Amino acid sequence: MSTLSSKTKRVFITGGASGLGRALAFHYAHAGCQVCIADVSDARGEETRQELQRISPSTEMLYRHADVTHEEDLQIIADELNQRWGGLDVLINNAGVAQAGAIEDVLLSDWEWILNINLLGVVRGCKVFTPIFKRQGHGHIVNIASMAGLLDVPRMASYNVSKAAVVALSGTLEQELMDAGIHVSVVCPSFFQTNLEETMRTTDPSLKKMMGKLLSSGKLSAEQVAEKIVLGVEKHESYILPHIAGERLWLAKRYLPQRLYSKLFQRSVSRMKPRKN
């Protein structure tokens, strides 16, 4: 792991009790940062906090229960960290869920569910912590999106849209907040080894099984993805794309004629189609 800058000392991570959020917390704890994680799972959260404390016994590690669909949960944490730590250096909006299904099958309630967490959960985090960053004159917002937000994965419209909106939000805030000394990064990983399928909603059970297989077969672990994110944050990268193959496909989408890109994309995602019995 790279040496962190002197300004990276206080870190807050939503969805920090498992998966990528947990891996990020470990990276920052190893660097001697004060880390506060938030999650809806208190058992996992406290277990992770204890592990973080063992990594850096002399540094304060915190767990706080927070549901990103409730602005007041995040506001309470922001107020506490501002008083307890005197501010914050890095905000990581990581909490997220997945949903899959054909457009005609997915309920509007499922659209509302995923957008409330994946998009508005990020919006709430940015809204609540930006005033702290503005007052202190610096800070870094890290929004976890997905390559699904840059590409067009079939039968995952609600997930794609939620992540594409996070990409747009991040770019907007980068322009809006740069004069205040605030950096914004959006992270777009491809499949990697995490537990996203645990909370996944789908209209087709085979899609959930497929997602679990793809996640478990990812070439990078959550720890490796976290390491790339930490390095990207240190470099103030606007787009952090941990997977080379995903980045190449995104570049192909941007620069190739649509017909050629579509053929390339269809070949790359053909393995995602569930097999018929």
Short mmCIF file of C-alpha atoms in Angstrom, two decimals, residues 121-241:
data_model
loop_
_atom_site.label_atom_id
_atom_site.label_comp_id
_atom_site.label_asym_id
_atom_site.label_seq_id
_atom_site.Cartn_x
_atom_site.Cartn_y
_atom_site.Cartn_z
CA GLY A 121 -27.70 7.10 -0.27
CA VAL A 122 -24.68 8.62 -2.01
CA VAL A 123 -26.46 11.97 -2.40
CA ARG A 124 -27.22 12.01 1.32
CA GLY A 125 -23.61 11.30 2.23
CA CYS A 126 -22.34 14.08 -0.05
CA LYS A 127 -24.96 16.53 1.21
CA VAL A 128 -24.26 15.89 4.89
CA PHE A 129 -20.45 15.95 4.82
CA THR A 130 -19.80 18.68 2.23
CA PRO A 131 -20.38 21.50 4.76
CA ILE A 132 -17.61 20.04 6.95
CA PHE A 133 -15.22 19.89 4.00
CA LYS A 134 -16.07 23.46 3.00
CA ARG A 135 -15.46 24.79 6.52
CA GLN A 136 -12.06 23.15 6.79
CA GLY A 137 -11.09 23.96 3.19
CA HIS A 138 -10.28 20.43 2.06
CA GLY A 139 -11.69 16.93 1.79
CA HIS A 140 -12.14 14.04 -0.59
CA ILE A 141 -15.43 12.42 -1.58
CA VAL A 142 -15.16 8.88 -2.95
CA ASN A 143 -18.32 7.48 -4.53
CA ILE A 144 -18.39 3.75 -5.27
CA ALA A 145 -20.20 3.12 -8.57
CA SER A 146 -19.53 0.25 -10.98
CA MET A 147 -18.52 -0.48 -14.56
CA ALA A 148 -22.26 -1.13 -14.91
CA GLY A 149 -22.61 2.64 -14.67
CA LEU A 150 -20.39 3.10 -17.73
CA LEU A 151 -21.52 0.13 -19.81
CA ASP A 152 -24.93 -1.39 -20.64
CA VAL A 153 -25.28 -4.80 -19.00
CA PRO A 154 -28.53 -6.48 -20.18
CA ARG A 155 -31.25 -7.32 -17.63
CA MET A 156 -29.69 -5.05 -15.01
CA ALA A 157 -31.34 -1.77 -16.00
CA SER A 158 -32.11 -0.54 -12.49
CA TYR A 159 -28.60 -1.31 -11.25
CA ASN A 160 -26.98 0.24 -14.33
CA VAL A 161 -29.08 3.39 -13.98
CA SER A 162 -28.35 3.75 -10.27
CA LYS A 163 -24.61 3.52 -10.87
CA ALA A 164 -24.64 5.72 -13.98
CA ALA A 165 -26.35 8.38 -11.88
CA VAL A 166 -23.56 8.13 -9.29
CA VAL A 167 -21.03 8.69 -12.09
CA ALA A 168 -22.95 11.79 -13.23
CA LEU A 169 -23.30 13.05 -9.66
CA SER A 170 -19.57 12.65 -9.04
CA GLY A 171 -18.60 14.54 -12.18
CA THR A 172 -21.02 17.34 -11.30
CA LEU A 173 -19.69 17.65 -7.76
CA GLU A 174 -16.10 17.65 -8.98
CA GLN A 175 -16.86 20.80 -10.96
CA GLU A 176 -19.02 22.29 -8.22
CA LEU A 177 -16.64 21.76 -5.31
CA MET A 178 -13.15 22.14 -6.75
CA ASP A 179 -12.89 25.81 -5.80
CA ALA A 180 -13.61 24.82 -2.19
CA GLY A 181 -10.59 22.50 -2.16
CA ILE A 182 -12.73 19.36 -2.29
CA HIS A 183 -11.75 16.46 -4.55
CA VAL A 184 -14.25 13.94 -5.90
CA SER A 185 -13.50 10.45 -7.23
CA VAL A 186 -15.89 7.89 -8.67
CA VAL A 187 -14.89 4.22 -8.53
CA CYS A 188 -16.07 1.84 -11.25
CA PRO A 189 -14.92 -1.74 -10.61
CA SER A 190 -15.97 -4.77 -12.62
CA PHE A 191 -16.72 -8.11 -10.97
CA PHE A 192 -14.62 -8.88 -7.90
CA GLN A 193 -14.85 -11.14 -4.88
CA THR A 194 -17.43 -9.58 -2.57
CA ASN A 195 -20.82 -10.32 -0.99
CA LEU A 196 -23.06 -8.14 -3.17
CA GLU A 197 -25.33 -11.05 -4.06
CA GLU A 198 -26.42 -11.41 -0.41
CA THR A 199 -28.86 -8.51 -0.69
CA MET A 200 -29.53 -8.81 -4.41
CA ARG A 201 -33.14 -8.74 -5.61
CA THR A 202 -34.03 -10.46 -8.87
CA THR A 203 -37.04 -11.65 -10.83
CA ASP A 204 -35.08 -14.70 -12.00
CA PRO A 205 -33.27 -16.94 -9.44
CA SER A 206 -30.79 -18.01 -12.11
CA LEU A 207 -29.58 -14.41 -12.37
CA LYS A 208 -28.69 -14.34 -8.67
CA LYS A 209 -26.82 -17.61 -9.02
CA MET A 210 -25.00 -16.24 -12.05
CA MET A 211 -24.07 -13.05 -10.18
CA GLY A 212 -22.63 -15.02 -7.30
CA LYS A 213 -20.53 -17.08 -9.70
CA LEU A 214 -19.23 -14.03 -11.53
CA LEU A 215 -18.34 -12.23 -8.30
CA SER A 216 -16.53 -15.24 -6.85
CA SER A 217 -14.59 -15.79 -10.08
CA GLY A 218 -13.37 -12.19 -10.26
CA LYS A 219 -9.65 -11.83 -10.91
CA LEU A 220 -9.22 -9.24 -8.16
CA SER A 221 -10.05 -9.63 -4.49
CA ALA A 222 -11.80 -6.91 -2.50
CA GLU A 223 -8.45 -6.17 -0.87
CA GLN A 224 -6.78 -5.64 -4.25
CA VAL A 225 -9.59 -3.39 -5.43
CA ALA A 226 -9.34 -1.42 -2.17
CA GLU A 227 -5.61 -0.95 -2.65
CA LYS A 228 -6.18 0.49 -6.13
CA ILE A 229 -8.83 2.83 -4.75
CA VAL A 230 -6.58 4.12 -1.98
CA LEU A 231 -3.83 4.79 -4.52
CA GLY A 232 -6.28 6.55 -6.85
CA VAL A 233 -7.53 8.74 -4.03
CA GLU A 234 -3.98 9.73 -3.16
CA LYS A 235 -3.46 10.76 -6.78
CA HIS A 236 -6.77 12.67 -6.82
CA GLU A 237 -7.98 10.65 -9.79
CA SER A 238 -11.48 11.57 -10.98
CA TYR A 239 -12.18 8.08 -12.37
CA ILE A 240 -10.76 5.08 -10.55
CA LEU A 241 -11.12 1.97 -12.71
#
